[in-house]
Amino acid sequence: MESRILTIRTDAHLFFMTDICLFNRSGFHIFLYIYFHLVLLIAEKTGGKRKETIWRLLGLIKTGEIRVHENLEELSTGLVDYIAEISEASILKHGAFCIVLPGGSLISLMGKLIESLYNKIVDWDKWYVFWAEERAVGKSLDDSNYKLARDHLLRLSTHIYSINDRVSVGKAAAEYEFAIRQMVKKRTVTPSENSECPKFDLFLLGMGSDGQVASLFPNHSALEVKDDWVTHPTNSPKPPPERITFTLLVINSAANVAILATGASKANAIHFEI
Ligand SMILES: O=C(O)[C@H](O)[C@@H](O)[C@H](O)[C@H](O)COP(=O)(O)O
């Protein structure tokens, strides 16, 4: 599988990596899916012609890959093809597909995976599913990122590593990290080249209109966590304030990272970053 790097500026305001580059290691294959209208909006803002803007965007990202889709239907097809391809390659390589899911609209855009065409191809028994972030809410509530995926995507045979909703966020974060350490020890989850940090096969991220990825918000101290794999912000700017999230260390260690941004509200954040 071809790998490219997307380097986001270290002084970037919206992702707030003051001393760390997001996705700055080799071996990453980053796809940034941008809804076509978003690009149009950028084109309008910059006063340039649509084509020029697209080429400028592509030219600026020298090491990553941007895929721009005409509409949500095409974006969804592109996304599930991409996931199915990495799933197959990972299972061939190490017998499992370890995927990290976000919350938000990305889950419904993955919905084609359970339609008959893909459902036959996808080997759900070999899927190990983790969450990039979870809100401190009960798993039965609609705000739960676990519930979103459980209701709309996951099959019964999938191996699920959701975050405990019956303990404090601090304890839930520690338990989650411990469970992943065990998975790395067993080598179900591949370790990174130089450490035991998990190298998930695919880390999927949505993006907030402020540039938020996972539960890592602009200017928030959770971005400074360097050694832990999981952290638990208790004062997130977006409700609920208490959350559990993977840290940059883990995101940056994944084999493949895809950020999906849809809708005009993300235009400023994308424009700023690239
Ligand atoms: O718990 C959360 O805050 C959300 O799950 C959040 O992280 C979401 O993934 C992004 O805001 C993108 O969401 P959309 O794709 O729906 O815009």
Short mmCIF file of C-alpha atoms and ligand atoms in Angstrom, two decimals:
data_model
loop_
_atom_site.label_atom_id
_atom_site.label_comp_id
_atom_site.label_asym_id
_atom_site.label_seq_id
_atom_site.Cartn_x
_atom_site.Cartn_y
_atom_site.Cartn_z
CA MET A 1 0.00 0.00 0.00
CA GLU A 2 1.35 3.37 -0.98
CA SER A 3 2.03 5.69 1.93
CA ARG A 4 2.21 9.44 1.92
CA ILE A 5 2.52 12.02 4.59
CA LEU A 6 0.39 15.00 5.32
CA THR A 7 2.25 17.52 7.39
CA ILE A 8 0.13 20.08 9.12
CA ARG A 9 1.94 23.27 10.07
CA THR A 10 3.36 23.15 13.56
CA ASP A 11 2.11 26.64 14.33
CA ALA A 12 -1.35 25.76 13.05
CA HIS A 13 -3.99 27.61 14.95
CA LEU A 14 -6.85 25.22 14.52
CA PHE A 15 -5.14 22.00 15.44
CA PHE A 16 -2.88 23.73 17.87
CA MET A 17 0.19 21.58 17.49
CA THR A 18 2.63 24.05 18.89
CA ASP A 19 5.40 21.56 19.29
CA ILE A 20 4.15 18.53 17.45
CA CYS A 21 3.17 17.93 13.89
CA LEU A 22 0.01 15.98 13.41
CA PHE A 23 0.64 13.08 11.05
CA ASN A 24 4.29 13.83 10.58
CA ARG A 25 5.70 10.33 10.47
CA SER A 26 6.37 8.34 7.37
CA GLY A 27 4.18 5.33 6.83
CA PHE A 28 0.92 7.21 7.05
CA HIS A 29 -1.57 7.12 4.33
CA ILE A 30 -3.79 10.05 4.87
CA PHE A 31 -6.94 10.73 3.00
CA LEU A 32 -8.72 13.96 3.53
CA TYR A 33 -12.20 13.79 2.14
CA ILE A 34 -13.67 17.15 1.50
CA TYR A 35 -17.18 17.72 0.36
CA PHE A 36 -17.08 19.47 -2.98
CA HIS A 37 -19.12 22.46 -1.83
CA LEU A 38 -16.54 23.15 0.78
CA VAL A 39 -13.95 23.60 -1.93
CA LEU A 40 -16.31 25.87 -3.80
CA LEU A 41 -16.66 27.96 -0.71
CA ILE A 42 -12.91 28.24 -0.39
CA ALA A 43 -12.75 29.19 -4.06
CA GLU A 44 -15.25 31.96 -3.46
CA LYS A 45 -13.43 33.18 -0.38
CA THR A 46 -10.08 33.32 -2.08
CA GLY A 47 -11.61 34.98 -5.13
CA GLY A 48 -9.89 32.46 -7.38
CA LYS A 49 -11.28 30.23 -10.04
CA ARG A 50 -12.59 26.90 -8.84
CA LYS A 51 -10.07 24.82 -10.79
CA GLU A 52 -7.12 26.91 -9.72
CA THR A 53 -8.15 26.63 -6.10
CA ILE A 54 -8.41 22.89 -6.26
CA TRP A 55 -4.99 22.62 -7.87
CA ARG A 56 -3.58 25.03 -5.35
CA LEU A 57 -4.98 22.91 -2.53
CA LEU A 58 -3.56 19.77 -4.06
CA GLY A 59 -0.25 21.46 -4.72
CA LEU A 60 0.06 22.69 -1.16
CA ILE A 61 -0.40 19.26 0.27
CA LYS A 62 2.80 17.75 -1.01
CA THR A 63 2.83 14.63 1.03
CA GLY A 64 -0.77 13.85 1.91
CA GLU A 65 -3.69 13.10 -0.29
CA ILE A 66 -6.91 15.00 -0.61
CA ARG A 67 -9.92 13.42 -2.21
CA VAL A 68 -12.65 15.79 -3.15
CA HIS A 69 -16.06 14.34 -3.91
CA GLU A 70 -18.90 15.88 -5.84
CA ASN A 71 -21.54 14.98 -3.28
CA LEU A 72 -22.14 12.92 -0.15
CA GLU A 73 -23.18 9.84 -2.12
CA GLU A 74 -19.86 9.71 -3.94
CA LEU A 75 -17.97 10.52 -0.80
CA SER A 76 -19.67 7.63 0.96
CA THR A 77 -18.78 5.19 -1.84
CA GLY A 78 -15.18 6.41 -1.86
CA LEU A 79 -14.95 6.06 1.88
CA VAL A 80 -16.31 2.50 2.09
CA ASP A 81 -14.10 1.37 -0.82
CA TYR A 82 -11.13 2.80 1.03
CA ILE A 83 -12.10 1.07 4.29
CA ALA A 84 -12.81 -2.26 2.56
CA GLU A 85 -9.40 -2.11 0.85
CA ILE A 86 -7.50 -1.49 4.10
CA SER A 87 -9.58 -4.08 5.91
CA GLU A 88 -8.69 -6.75 3.34
CA ALA A 89 -5.00 -5.81 3.28
CA SER A 90 -4.75 -5.79 7.10
CA ILE A 91 -6.45 -9.16 7.47
CA LEU A 92 -4.11 -10.65 4.88
CA LYS A 93 -1.12 -9.12 6.66
CA HIS A 94 -1.84 -9.92 10.30
CA GLY A 95 -5.18 -11.71 10.50
CA ALA A 96 -7.17 -8.79 11.93
CA PHE A 97 -8.43 -5.35 11.06
CA CYS A 98 -8.08 -2.87 13.92
CA ILE A 99 -10.15 0.20 13.21
CA VAL A 100 -10.75 3.28 15.34
CA LEU A 101 -14.12 4.97 14.86
CA PRO A 102 -15.14 8.55 15.57
CA GLY A 103 -18.60 9.86 16.37
CA GLY A 104 -20.59 12.19 14.16
CA SER A 105 -21.72 11.94 10.57
CA LEU A 106 -18.91 9.66 9.45
CA ILE A 107 -20.74 6.64 10.85
CA SER A 108 -23.76 7.11 8.60
CA LEU A 109 -21.42 7.68 5.64
CA MET A 110 -19.98 4.22 6.35
CA GLY A 111 -23.48 2.72 6.17
CA LYS A 112 -22.90 1.09 2.77
CA LEU A 113 -20.59 -1.39 4.49
CA ILE A 114 -23.61 -3.30 5.79
CA GLU A 115 -25.43 -3.26 2.47
CA SER A 116 -25.31 -6.57 0.63
CA LEU A 117 -22.58 -5.59 -1.86
CA TYR A 118 -19.99 -4.85 0.84
CA ASN A 119 -21.39 -7.01 3.62
CA LYS A 120 -20.33 -10.08 1.64
CA ILE A 121 -16.80 -8.76 1.19
CA VAL A 122 -16.21 -7.41 4.68
CA ASP A 123 -14.94 -10.04 7.12
CA TRP A 124 -16.69 -8.73 10.24
CA ASP A 125 -15.34 -11.58 12.40
CA LYS A 126 -11.85 -10.14 11.95
CA TRP A 127 -12.80 -6.56 12.76
CA TYR A 128 -11.57 -5.15 16.08
CA VAL A 129 -13.31 -1.88 16.75
CA PHE A 130 -12.14 0.93 19.04
CA TRP A 131 -13.37 4.47 19.58
CA ALA A 132 -11.30 7.60 19.01
CA GLU A 133 -13.35 9.38 21.63
CA GLU A 134 -16.36 8.88 23.83
CA ARG A 135 -18.62 11.28 25.65
CA ALA A 136 -19.28 10.65 29.35
CA VAL A 137 -22.83 9.46 28.80
CA GLY A 138 -24.56 6.11 29.23
CA LYS A 139 -24.17 3.67 26.35
CA SER A 140 -27.92 3.49 25.91
CA LEU A 141 -28.22 7.22 25.21
CA ASP A 142 -28.28 8.71 21.74
CA ASP A 143 -25.26 10.92 22.55
CA SER A 144 -23.08 7.85 22.96
CA ASN A 145 -20.59 7.35 20.11
CA TYR A 146 -20.67 3.62 20.91
CA LYS A 147 -24.46 3.52 20.47
CA LEU A 148 -24.23 5.37 17.17
CA ALA A 149 -21.91 2.75 15.69
CA ARG A 150 -23.66 -0.19 17.37
CA ASP A 151 -27.06 0.85 16.00
CA HIS A 152 -26.01 1.81 12.50
CA LEU A 153 -22.93 -0.13 11.56
CA LEU A 154 -21.50 -2.92 13.61
CA ARG A 155 -22.36 -6.57 13.12
CA LEU A 156 -22.78 -9.02 15.99
CA SER A 157 -19.57 -10.85 15.18
CA THR A 158 -17.43 -7.71 15.41
CA HIS A 159 -14.96 -7.56 18.33
CA ILE A 160 -15.88 -4.43 20.23
CA TYR A 161 -13.65 -2.43 22.58
CA SER A 162 -15.95 0.29 23.83
CA ILE A 163 -15.31 2.60 26.76
CA ASN A 164 -16.81 1.85 30.20
CA ASP A 165 -19.74 4.16 30.95
CA ARG A 166 -20.24 3.00 34.55
CA VAL A 167 -17.13 4.53 36.11
CA SER A 168 -15.53 8.00 36.26
CA VAL A 169 -13.87 9.26 33.08
CA GLY A 170 -10.47 8.92 34.76
CA LYS A 171 -11.05 5.26 35.53
CA ALA A 172 -12.64 4.61 32.13
CA ALA A 173 -9.60 6.13 30.37
CA ALA A 174 -7.20 4.00 32.44
CA GLU A 175 -9.24 0.83 31.78
CA TYR A 176 -9.39 1.58 28.07
CA GLU A 177 -5.64 2.10 27.83
CA PHE A 178 -5.03 -1.10 29.83
CA ALA A 179 -7.30 -3.11 27.50
CA ILE A 180 -5.42 -1.80 24.47
CA ARG A 181 -2.06 -2.59 26.08
CA GLN A 182 -3.25 -6.20 26.41
CA MET A 183 -4.28 -6.24 22.75
CA VAL A 184 -0.85 -4.97 21.75
CA LYS A 185 0.84 -7.58 23.98
CA LYS A 186 -1.17 -10.30 22.25
CA ARG A 187 -0.25 -8.67 18.92
CA THR A 188 -3.87 -8.49 17.82
CA VAL A 189 -3.13 -4.79 17.55
CA THR A 190 0.24 -4.27 15.87
CA PRO A 191 2.78 -2.25 17.88
CA SER A 192 4.68 0.68 16.42
CA GLU A 193 8.17 0.06 15.06
CA ASN A 194 10.01 1.51 18.05
CA SER A 195 7.58 1.20 20.93
CA GLU A 196 4.53 -0.65 22.20
CA CYS A 197 2.29 2.22 21.11
CA PRO A 198 -0.59 0.77 19.05
CA LYS A 199 -0.34 1.05 15.31
CA PHE A 200 -4.01 0.82 14.43
CA ASP A 201 -4.69 -0.27 10.87
CA LEU A 202 -7.06 2.62 10.29
CA PHE A 203 -7.83 5.67 12.40
CA LEU A 204 -10.94 7.46 11.17
CA LEU A 205 -11.55 11.02 12.29
CA GLY A 206 -14.34 13.49 11.76
CA MET A 207 -13.57 17.16 12.21
CA GLY A 208 -15.45 19.86 14.07
CA SER A 209 -15.90 23.28 12.51
CA ASP A 210 -13.30 24.62 14.97
CA GLY A 211 -10.76 22.01 13.77
CA GLN A 212 -11.46 19.55 16.59
CA VAL A 213 -10.41 15.95 15.93
CA ALA A 214 -11.34 13.14 18.35
CA SER A 215 -11.97 15.03 21.63
CA LEU A 216 -8.85 17.14 21.09
CA PHE A 217 -9.99 20.74 20.95
CA PRO A 218 -8.07 23.83 19.89
CA ASN A 219 -5.93 25.29 22.68
CA HIS A 220 -6.91 22.54 25.08
CA SER A 221 -4.42 20.99 27.50
CA ALA A 222 -5.31 17.49 26.24
CA LEU A 223 -3.12 18.33 23.25
CA GLU A 224 -0.13 18.54 25.55
CA VAL A 225 -0.45 14.96 26.83
CA LYS A 226 2.69 13.32 25.54
CA ASP A 227 3.04 9.90 27.15
CA ASP A 228 -0.44 8.53 27.77
CA TRP A 229 -2.37 6.80 25.03
CA VAL A 230 -5.73 7.86 26.39
CA THR A 231 -6.72 11.02 28.24
CA HIS A 232 -9.93 12.35 29.79
CA PRO A 233 -10.67 16.06 29.37
CA THR A 234 -13.17 17.26 31.95
CA ASN A 235 -13.71 20.76 30.55
CA SER A 236 -14.28 20.28 26.84
CA PRO A 237 -15.63 23.38 25.11
CA LYS A 238 -18.30 21.29 23.42
CA PRO A 239 -20.81 19.39 25.57
CA PRO A 240 -20.60 17.13 27.37
CA PRO A 241 -17.53 18.55 29.16
CA GLU A 242 -16.30 15.13 30.27
CA ARG A 243 -14.87 12.89 27.57
CA ILE A 244 -12.36 10.13 26.94
CA THR A 245 -10.06 10.41 23.93
CA PHE A 246 -7.00 8.93 22.29
CA THR A 247 -4.03 11.30 22.35
CA LEU A 248 -1.98 12.63 19.44
CA LEU A 249 0.65 10.01 20.18
CA VAL A 250 -1.78 7.25 19.20
CA ILE A 251 -3.27 9.10 16.24
CA ASN A 252 0.22 9.77 14.90
CA SER A 253 1.20 6.12 15.29
CA ALA A 254 -1.62 4.67 13.18
CA ALA A 255 -0.81 2.96 9.89
CA ASN A 256 -3.51 4.92 8.08
CA VAL A 257 -5.36 8.04 9.15
CA ALA A 258 -8.35 9.48 7.33
CA ILE A 259 -9.95 12.77 8.23
CA LEU A 260 -13.37 13.35 6.82
CA ALA A 261 -14.76 16.84 6.58
CA THR A 262 -18.17 17.52 5.06
CA GLY A 263 -20.20 20.67 4.77
CA ALA A 264 -19.44 24.34 4.43
CA SER A 265 -19.05 24.87 8.18
CA LYS A 266 -15.66 23.10 7.97
CA ALA A 267 -14.35 25.35 5.19
CA ASN A 268 -12.50 27.80 7.39
CA ALA A 269 -10.80 25.08 9.40
CA ILE A 270 -9.71 23.20 6.28
CA HIS A 271 -8.60 26.36 4.55
CA PHE A 272 -6.51 27.34 7.53
CA GLU A 273 -4.87 23.96 7.85
CA ILE A 274 -3.86 23.39 4.29
O1 LIG B 1 -18.23 13.72 20.28
C1 LIG B 1 -18.06 14.61 19.48
O2 LIG B 1 -17.74 15.77 19.76
C2 LIG B 1 -18.27 14.30 18.02
O3 LIG B 1 -18.43 12.95 17.82
C3 LIG B 1 -17.17 14.88 17.15
O4 LIG B 1 -15.88 14.54 17.49
C4 LIG B 1 -17.42 14.62 15.69
O5 LIG B 1 -16.79 13.48 15.26
C5 LIG B 1 -16.94 15.81 14.89
O6 LIG B 1 -17.46 16.98 15.44
C6 LIG B 1 -17.37 15.72 13.45
O7 LIG B 1 -18.75 15.55 13.39
P1 LIG B 1 -19.56 15.65 12.05
O8 LIG B 1 -18.88 14.79 11.05
O9 LIG B 1 -20.92 15.15 12.41
O10 LIG B 1 -19.55 17.08 11.66
#
